[in-house]
Coordinates of C-alpha atoms in Angstrom, one line a residue:
X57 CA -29.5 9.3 130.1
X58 CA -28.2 7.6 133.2
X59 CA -30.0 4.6 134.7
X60 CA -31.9 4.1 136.8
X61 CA -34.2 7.4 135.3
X62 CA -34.6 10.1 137.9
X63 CA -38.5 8.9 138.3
X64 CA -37.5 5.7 139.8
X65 CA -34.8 7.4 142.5
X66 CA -37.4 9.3 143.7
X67 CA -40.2 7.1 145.4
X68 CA -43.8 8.6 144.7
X69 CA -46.9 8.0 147.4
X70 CA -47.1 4.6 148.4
X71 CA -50.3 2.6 147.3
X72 CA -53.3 3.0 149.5
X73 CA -53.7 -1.0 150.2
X74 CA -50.5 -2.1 151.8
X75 CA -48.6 -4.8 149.8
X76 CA -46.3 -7.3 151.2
X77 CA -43.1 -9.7 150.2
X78 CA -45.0 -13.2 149.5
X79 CA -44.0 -15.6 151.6
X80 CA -42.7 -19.3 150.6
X81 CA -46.3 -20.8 151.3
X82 CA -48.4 -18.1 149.6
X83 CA -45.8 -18.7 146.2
X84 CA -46.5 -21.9 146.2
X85 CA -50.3 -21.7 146.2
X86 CA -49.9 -18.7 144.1
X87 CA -47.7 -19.9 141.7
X88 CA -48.1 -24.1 141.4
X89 CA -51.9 -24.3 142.8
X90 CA -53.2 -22.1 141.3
X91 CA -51.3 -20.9 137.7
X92 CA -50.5 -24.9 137.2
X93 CA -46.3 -23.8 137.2
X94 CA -42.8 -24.4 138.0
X95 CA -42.5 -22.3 141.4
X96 CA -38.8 -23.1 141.4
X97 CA -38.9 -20.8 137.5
X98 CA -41.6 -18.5 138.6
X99 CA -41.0 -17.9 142.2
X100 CA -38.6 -14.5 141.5
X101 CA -41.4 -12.5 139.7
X102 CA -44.0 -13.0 142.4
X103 CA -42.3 -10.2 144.8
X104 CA -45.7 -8.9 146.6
X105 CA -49.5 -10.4 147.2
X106 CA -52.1 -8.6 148.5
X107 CA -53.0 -8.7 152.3
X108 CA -56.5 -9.9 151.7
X109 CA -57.5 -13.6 150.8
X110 CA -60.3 -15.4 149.7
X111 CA -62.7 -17.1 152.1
X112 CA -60.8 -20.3 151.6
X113 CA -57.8 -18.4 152.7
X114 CA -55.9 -18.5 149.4
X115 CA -54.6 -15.4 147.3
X116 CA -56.9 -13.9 145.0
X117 CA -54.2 -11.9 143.6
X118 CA -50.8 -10.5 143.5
X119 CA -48.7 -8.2 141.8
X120 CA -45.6 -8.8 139.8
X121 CA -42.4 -6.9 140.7
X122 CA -41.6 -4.5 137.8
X123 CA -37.8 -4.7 138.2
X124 CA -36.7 -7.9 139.6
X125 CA -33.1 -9.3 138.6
X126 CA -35.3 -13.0 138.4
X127 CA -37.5 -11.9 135.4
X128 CA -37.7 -9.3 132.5
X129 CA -39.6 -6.2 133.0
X130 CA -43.4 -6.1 132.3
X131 CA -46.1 -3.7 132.4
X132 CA -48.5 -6.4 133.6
X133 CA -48.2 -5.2 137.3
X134 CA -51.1 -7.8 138.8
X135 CA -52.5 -11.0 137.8
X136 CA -56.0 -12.4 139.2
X137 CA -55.5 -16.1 140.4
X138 CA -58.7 -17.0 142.3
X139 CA -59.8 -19.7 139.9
X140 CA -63.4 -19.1 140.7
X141 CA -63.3 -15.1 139.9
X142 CA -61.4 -16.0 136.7
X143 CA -63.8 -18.6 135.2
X144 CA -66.5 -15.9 136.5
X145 CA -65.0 -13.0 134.5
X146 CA -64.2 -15.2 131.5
X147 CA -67.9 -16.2 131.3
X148 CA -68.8 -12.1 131.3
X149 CA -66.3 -11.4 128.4
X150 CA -67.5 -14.3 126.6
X151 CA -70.4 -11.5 125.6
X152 CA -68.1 -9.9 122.9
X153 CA -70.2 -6.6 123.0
X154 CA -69.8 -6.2 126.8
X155 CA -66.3 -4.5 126.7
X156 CA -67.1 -2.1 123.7
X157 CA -70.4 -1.1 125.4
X158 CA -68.4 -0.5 128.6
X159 CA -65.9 1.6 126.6
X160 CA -68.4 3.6 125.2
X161 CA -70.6 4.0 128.7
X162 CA -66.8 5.6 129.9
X163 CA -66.5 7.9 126.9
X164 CA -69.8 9.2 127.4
X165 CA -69.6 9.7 131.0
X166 CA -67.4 12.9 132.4
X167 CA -67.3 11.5 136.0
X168 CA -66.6 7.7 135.0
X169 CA -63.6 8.9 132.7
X170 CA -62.0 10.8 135.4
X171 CA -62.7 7.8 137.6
X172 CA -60.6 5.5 135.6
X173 CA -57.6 8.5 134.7
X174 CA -57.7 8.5 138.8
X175 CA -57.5 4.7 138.6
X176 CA -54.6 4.2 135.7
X177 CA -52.5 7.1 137.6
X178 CA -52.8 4.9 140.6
X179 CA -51.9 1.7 139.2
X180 CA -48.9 3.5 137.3
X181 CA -47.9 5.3 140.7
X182 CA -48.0 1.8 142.6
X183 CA -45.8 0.3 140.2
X184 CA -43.0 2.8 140.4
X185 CA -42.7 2.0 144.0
X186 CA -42.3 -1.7 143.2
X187 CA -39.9 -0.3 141.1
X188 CA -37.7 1.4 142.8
X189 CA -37.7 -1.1 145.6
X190 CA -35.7 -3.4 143.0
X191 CA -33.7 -1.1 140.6
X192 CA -30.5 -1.3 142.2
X193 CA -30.9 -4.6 141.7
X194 CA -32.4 -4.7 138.0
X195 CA -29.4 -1.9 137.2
X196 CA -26.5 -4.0 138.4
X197 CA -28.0 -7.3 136.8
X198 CA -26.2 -9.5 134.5
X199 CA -28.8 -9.0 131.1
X200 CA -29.6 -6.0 131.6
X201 CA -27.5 -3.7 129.7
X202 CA -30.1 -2.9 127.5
X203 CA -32.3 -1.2 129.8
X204 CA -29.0 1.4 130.1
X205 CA -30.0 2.2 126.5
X206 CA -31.7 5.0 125.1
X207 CA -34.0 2.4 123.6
X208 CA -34.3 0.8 126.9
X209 CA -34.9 3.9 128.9
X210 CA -37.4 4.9 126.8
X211 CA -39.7 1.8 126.7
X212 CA -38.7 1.6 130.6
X213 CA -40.5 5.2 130.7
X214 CA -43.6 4.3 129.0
X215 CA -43.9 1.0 130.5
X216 CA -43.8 2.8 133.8
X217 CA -45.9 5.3 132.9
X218 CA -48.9 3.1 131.6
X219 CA -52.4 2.5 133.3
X220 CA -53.8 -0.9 134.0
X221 CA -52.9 -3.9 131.5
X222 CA -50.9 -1.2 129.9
X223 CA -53.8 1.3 129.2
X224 CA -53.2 4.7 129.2
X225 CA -57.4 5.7 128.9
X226 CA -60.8 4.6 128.6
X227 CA -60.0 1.9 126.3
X228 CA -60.3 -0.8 128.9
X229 CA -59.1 -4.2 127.1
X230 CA -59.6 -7.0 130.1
X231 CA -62.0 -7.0 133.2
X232 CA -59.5 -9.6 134.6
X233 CA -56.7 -6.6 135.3
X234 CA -58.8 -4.1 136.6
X235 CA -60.7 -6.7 139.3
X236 CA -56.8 -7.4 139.3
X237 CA -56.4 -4.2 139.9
X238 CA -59.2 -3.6 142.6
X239 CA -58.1 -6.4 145.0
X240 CA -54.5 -5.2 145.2
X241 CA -54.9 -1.6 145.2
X242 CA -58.3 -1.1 146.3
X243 CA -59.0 1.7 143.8
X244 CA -60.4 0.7 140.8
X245 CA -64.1 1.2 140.0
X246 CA -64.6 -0.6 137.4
X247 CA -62.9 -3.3 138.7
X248 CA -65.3 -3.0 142.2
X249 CA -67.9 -3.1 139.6
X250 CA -67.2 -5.9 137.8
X251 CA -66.9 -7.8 141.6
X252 CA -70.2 -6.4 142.6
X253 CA -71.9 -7.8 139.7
X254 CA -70.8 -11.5 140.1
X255 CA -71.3 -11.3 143.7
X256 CA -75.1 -10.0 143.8
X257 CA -76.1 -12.1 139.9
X258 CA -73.8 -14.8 140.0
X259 CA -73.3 -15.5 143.3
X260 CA -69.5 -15.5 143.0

């Protein structure tokens, strides 16, 4: 198989919320203010933020670029930052039967597992186009002969092709990535959930 695969030369629909190249300021809030690192290491995988801030005018999120001659690939397309939403949603998972109750309301539900299918195929769709926007430059990289591989092709194919956090169904592992998920894309309903709830009972 030649690289890059045929799936990432041919863009799919781009995502419904408008992403856009972070700019030096946003990185640095992003990346040293918030996360507590080294934006001079960590500046190349932080290739798109959301066009929505928080009230205090800071990124609440942003998405990773999935090819990106900086960084190695990842699945983990966006990361929630806000420090106040993450505390928030780390308090709600500190319930350990929240998640597998969720899981099960999903399984039960016809309408909430299509929701989330809808959801994953969005979040895999979005990260394709980040893709391709760098794959000429992840395919002439030093490094990166190994994504010329059959092995590498391969996991490059699945890794594209998974949901949120690297789901695939109803087996939703963190709240964190679909809120993620939500604020960057704007499609995610558990995620708008999840938001909902710490807005109207905790007041986040």
């Amino acid at each position: 198989r030649a690289f890059p695969p045929a799936f990432l030369t041919s863009p799919p629909p781009p995502p419904s919320v408008p992403l856009k190249l972070a700019t030096p300021a946003e990185a640095t809030t992003i990346i040293a203010n918030q996360l507590d690192l080294d934006p001079d290491r960590h500046f190349p995988t932080l290739a798109y933020t959301p066009i929505a801030p928080c009230k205090h005018g800071h990124p609440k999120a942003f998405a990773f670029a999935p090819l990106h001659p900086g960084a190695p690939p990842s699945s983990h397309l966006f990361r929630l930052t806000c420090p106040h939403l993450v505390a928030a949603i780390d308090e709600l998972e500190r319930d350990s039967a929240l998640i597998p109750a969720v899981n099960e309301g999903i399984r039960e539900n016809r309408a909430a597992r299509e929701a989330m299918r809808r959801a994953h195929e969005g979040h895999a769709r979005t990260r394709k186009v980040l893709a391709v926007r760098g794959v000429e430059d992840a395919a002439g990289a030093s490094g990166r002969k190994f994504w010329r591989t059959e092995k590498g092709l391969a996991l490059l194919e699945t890794m594209m092709a998974s949901g949120v956090s690297g789901e695939f169904g109803d087996d939703v592992k963190c709240f964190h990535a679909h809120v993620a998920d939500y604020l960057c894309r704007g499609e995610n309903p558990l995620g708008r959930a999840v938001l909902d709830f710490l807005r109207e009972e905790r007041g986040v």
